[in-house]
Amino acid sequence: MKVICYGDSNTWGYDPRSWLGDRYPADSRWVDLLAAKTGWDIQNRGLNGRSIPREAVAFPADTGLLVVMLGTNDLLEGSTPAAAARRMEQFLTGVNLGRDKLLLVAPPPVEPGAWVQEKSLPAAAAELTRLYRQLAAALGIRFADAGAWGVTLDYDGVHFTPEGHRAFAAGLYKEVFP
């Protein structure tokens, strides 16, 4: 199956301990771990700093599953959870794939850390998860809550640790193969 993972730096595999924006090695990134476990053609379309696109993005017609995990950067940039959820709805309704091929993943909630100084951000992330769950139900697409998978975050309160990537891969695997 061809899977596209569309997200931000946690999809890309950003290593927050690096000085120059390096990424974790393939054996520590959730996308690559999932590919190794399934043998599927999994494309990593993560991008550091990506927020929810305002314009439609075209994906290959032979995509079997599109995994979308975005929203953290929107909150970090000052968006409200409601505004981020509205933008996600616009994005998802513009995707050129059938609804049965879409999986919306709510990112793990941020934690206080070097990048998370605003005390309201963890609650905003929890609210975003609630709104994403409602959105997925309204659109008739699959939903997963990565906050339930025990994903550990690094010192910055945003980026996954290598252990967090492994927990994310395991949680997503269980979601795709219930």
Short mmCIF file of C-alpha atoms in Angstrom, two decimals:
data_model
loop_
_atom_site.label_atom_id
_atom_site.label_comp_id
_atom_site.label_asym_id
_atom_site.label_seq_id
_atom_site.Cartn_x
_atom_site.Cartn_y
_atom_site.Cartn_z
CA MET A 1 0.00 0.00 0.00
CA LYS A 2 1.18 3.54 -0.73
CA VAL A 3 0.99 5.74 2.35
CA ILE A 4 1.76 9.44 2.54
CA CYS A 5 2.54 10.96 5.94
CA TYR A 6 1.88 14.68 5.72
CA GLY A 7 2.94 16.72 8.70
CA ASP A 8 5.42 18.97 10.40
CA SER A 9 8.82 18.48 12.03
CA ASN A 10 7.66 15.50 14.10
CA THR A 11 6.75 13.73 10.87
CA TRP A 12 10.03 14.79 9.25
CA GLY A 13 11.93 13.46 12.27
CA TYR A 14 13.52 16.66 13.60
CA ASP A 15 16.07 16.08 16.35
CA PRO A 16 15.76 19.02 18.78
CA ARG A 17 19.16 18.23 20.27
CA SER A 18 20.91 19.12 17.01
CA TRP A 19 22.41 22.53 16.39
CA LEU A 20 21.65 22.73 12.69
CA GLY A 21 18.17 21.24 12.37
CA ASP A 22 19.27 17.67 11.78
CA ARG A 23 16.90 14.75 11.90
CA TYR A 24 17.01 11.53 13.82
CA PRO A 25 18.42 8.50 12.00
CA ALA A 26 15.91 6.37 10.09
CA ASP A 27 15.79 3.77 12.86
CA SER A 28 14.44 6.46 15.21
CA ARG A 29 11.80 8.16 13.02
CA TRP A 30 8.19 6.99 13.25
CA VAL A 31 7.59 7.09 9.48
CA ASP A 32 10.60 4.87 8.78
CA LEU A 33 9.79 2.56 11.69
CA LEU A 34 6.28 2.08 10.32
CA ALA A 35 7.64 1.41 6.82
CA ALA A 36 10.04 -1.21 8.18
CA LYS A 37 7.27 -2.94 10.14
CA THR A 38 4.71 -2.99 7.32
CA GLY A 39 6.86 -3.21 4.18
CA TRP A 40 4.64 -0.54 2.64
CA ASP A 41 5.70 2.30 0.36
CA ILE A 42 5.53 5.08 2.94
CA GLN A 43 6.47 8.59 1.88
CA ASN A 44 7.57 11.10 4.46
CA ARG A 45 6.13 14.49 3.55
CA GLY A 46 6.98 16.15 6.82
CA LEU A 47 8.36 19.67 6.81
CA ASN A 48 9.85 21.63 9.70
CA GLY A 49 7.61 24.51 10.70
CA ARG A 50 4.64 23.42 8.57
CA SER A 51 1.27 24.67 9.70
CA ILE A 52 -2.08 23.68 8.23
CA PRO A 53 -2.05 24.70 4.55
CA ARG A 54 -4.43 27.41 3.41
CA GLU A 55 -4.49 26.05 -0.13
CA ALA A 56 -5.35 22.66 -1.57
CA VAL A 57 -2.54 20.13 -1.85
CA ALA A 58 -2.72 17.44 -4.52
CA PHE A 59 -1.73 13.91 -3.60
CA PRO A 60 -1.10 11.02 -6.02
CA ALA A 61 -4.31 9.22 -7.02
CA ASP A 62 -2.81 5.85 -6.06
CA THR A 63 -2.41 6.90 -2.42
CA GLY A 64 -3.91 4.17 -0.26
CA LEU A 65 -3.77 6.17 2.97
CA LEU A 66 -3.02 9.79 3.75
CA VAL A 67 -1.96 10.34 7.36
CA VAL A 68 -2.28 14.01 8.33
CA MET A 69 -0.83 15.30 11.60
CA LEU A 70 -0.70 19.08 11.83
CA GLY A 71 -1.80 21.81 14.20
CA THR A 72 0.99 22.17 16.74
CA ASN A 73 2.74 24.96 14.82
CA ASP A 74 -0.58 26.73 14.34
CA LEU A 75 -1.06 26.83 18.13
CA LEU A 76 2.56 27.87 18.71
CA GLU A 77 2.02 30.74 16.24
CA GLY A 78 -1.00 32.00 18.19
CA SER A 79 -3.92 30.33 16.46
CA THR A 80 -6.83 29.26 18.62
CA PRO A 81 -7.84 25.61 18.60
CA ALA A 82 -11.13 26.55 16.91
CA ALA A 83 -9.35 28.48 14.15
CA ALA A 84 -6.90 25.60 13.60
CA ALA A 85 -9.77 23.11 13.39
CA ARG A 86 -11.59 25.31 10.83
CA ARG A 87 -8.43 25.50 8.76
CA MET A 88 -7.98 21.74 9.00
CA GLU A 89 -11.54 21.27 7.78
CA GLN A 90 -10.84 23.49 4.76
CA PHE A 91 -7.65 21.58 4.07
CA LEU A 92 -9.19 18.12 4.36
CA THR A 93 -12.23 18.95 2.25
CA GLY A 94 -9.86 20.13 -0.49
CA VAL A 95 -7.86 16.89 -0.56
CA ASN A 96 -8.32 15.04 -3.86
CA LEU A 97 -8.66 11.59 -2.25
CA GLY A 98 -11.68 9.64 -1.04
CA ARG A 99 -12.65 10.10 2.59
CA ASP A 100 -11.92 6.41 3.21
CA LYS A 101 -8.24 7.17 2.50
CA LEU A 102 -7.87 9.94 5.09
CA LEU A 103 -6.59 9.56 8.65
CA LEU A 104 -6.48 12.68 10.82
CA VAL A 105 -4.09 12.32 13.73
CA ALA A 106 -4.30 14.74 16.64
CA PRO A 107 -0.72 15.52 17.71
CA PRO A 108 0.34 14.63 21.23
CA PRO A 109 -0.31 17.59 23.53
CA VAL A 110 2.63 19.91 24.01
CA GLU A 111 4.24 20.17 27.44
CA PRO A 112 5.95 23.00 29.28
CA GLY A 113 9.47 23.26 27.91
CA ALA A 114 11.92 25.46 26.06
CA TRP A 115 9.46 26.10 23.21
CA VAL A 116 6.30 26.00 25.30
CA GLN A 117 6.39 28.97 27.66
CA GLU A 118 2.74 29.99 27.33
CA LYS A 119 0.84 28.24 30.12
CA SER A 120 -2.34 27.93 28.07
CA LEU A 121 -0.75 25.90 25.24
CA PRO A 122 -1.17 22.41 26.78
CA ALA A 123 -4.89 23.07 27.32
CA ALA A 124 -5.17 24.47 23.78
CA ALA A 125 -3.59 21.28 22.42
CA ALA A 126 -6.08 19.16 24.37
CA GLU A 127 -8.93 21.27 22.97
CA LEU A 128 -7.56 20.82 19.45
CA THR A 129 -7.70 17.04 19.93
CA ARG A 130 -11.37 17.28 20.95
CA LEU A 131 -12.18 19.45 17.93
CA TYR A 132 -10.27 17.15 15.56
CA ARG A 133 -12.24 14.17 16.86
CA GLN A 134 -15.49 16.01 16.12
CA LEU A 135 -14.23 17.12 12.72
CA ALA A 136 -13.25 13.60 11.70
CA ALA A 137 -16.69 12.32 12.71
CA ALA A 138 -18.43 15.11 10.78
CA LEU A 139 -16.34 14.44 7.65
CA GLY A 140 -16.62 10.68 7.91
CA ILE A 141 -12.87 10.10 8.06
CA ARG A 142 -10.68 8.10 10.41
CA PHE A 143 -9.26 9.72 13.53
CA ALA A 144 -6.44 8.86 15.91
CA ASP A 145 -5.37 10.55 19.14
CA ALA A 146 -1.59 10.37 19.44
CA GLY A 147 -1.91 11.75 22.96
CA ALA A 148 -3.08 8.28 24.01
CA TRP A 149 0.07 6.53 22.78
CA GLY A 150 2.59 7.56 25.45
CA VAL A 151 4.67 9.68 23.09
CA THR A 152 7.49 11.28 25.07
CA LEU A 153 8.62 14.78 24.18
CA ASP A 154 12.10 16.26 24.40
CA TYR A 155 13.24 19.24 26.49
CA ASP A 156 11.47 21.70 24.20
CA GLY A 157 8.00 20.32 25.00
CA VAL A 158 7.14 19.87 21.29
CA HIS A 159 9.40 17.38 19.52
CA PHE A 160 9.37 13.63 19.98
CA THR A 161 12.26 11.81 21.61
CA PRO A 162 13.52 8.67 19.88
CA GLU A 163 11.37 6.70 22.35
CA GLY A 164 8.46 8.98 21.46
CA HIS A 165 8.90 8.14 17.77
CA ARG A 166 8.80 4.42 18.63
CA ALA A 167 5.65 4.89 20.72
CA PHE A 168 4.04 6.90 17.93
CA ALA A 169 4.87 4.24 15.32
CA ALA A 170 3.43 1.51 17.56
CA GLY A 171 0.26 3.52 18.23
CA LEU A 172 -0.27 4.33 14.58
CA TYR A 173 0.30 0.70 13.62
CA LYS A 174 -2.44 -0.38 16.04
CA GLU A 175 -4.72 2.30 14.58
CA VAL A 176 -4.16 1.14 11.02
CA PHE A 177 -4.30 -2.57 11.96
CA PRO A 178 -6.94 -2.70 14.74
#
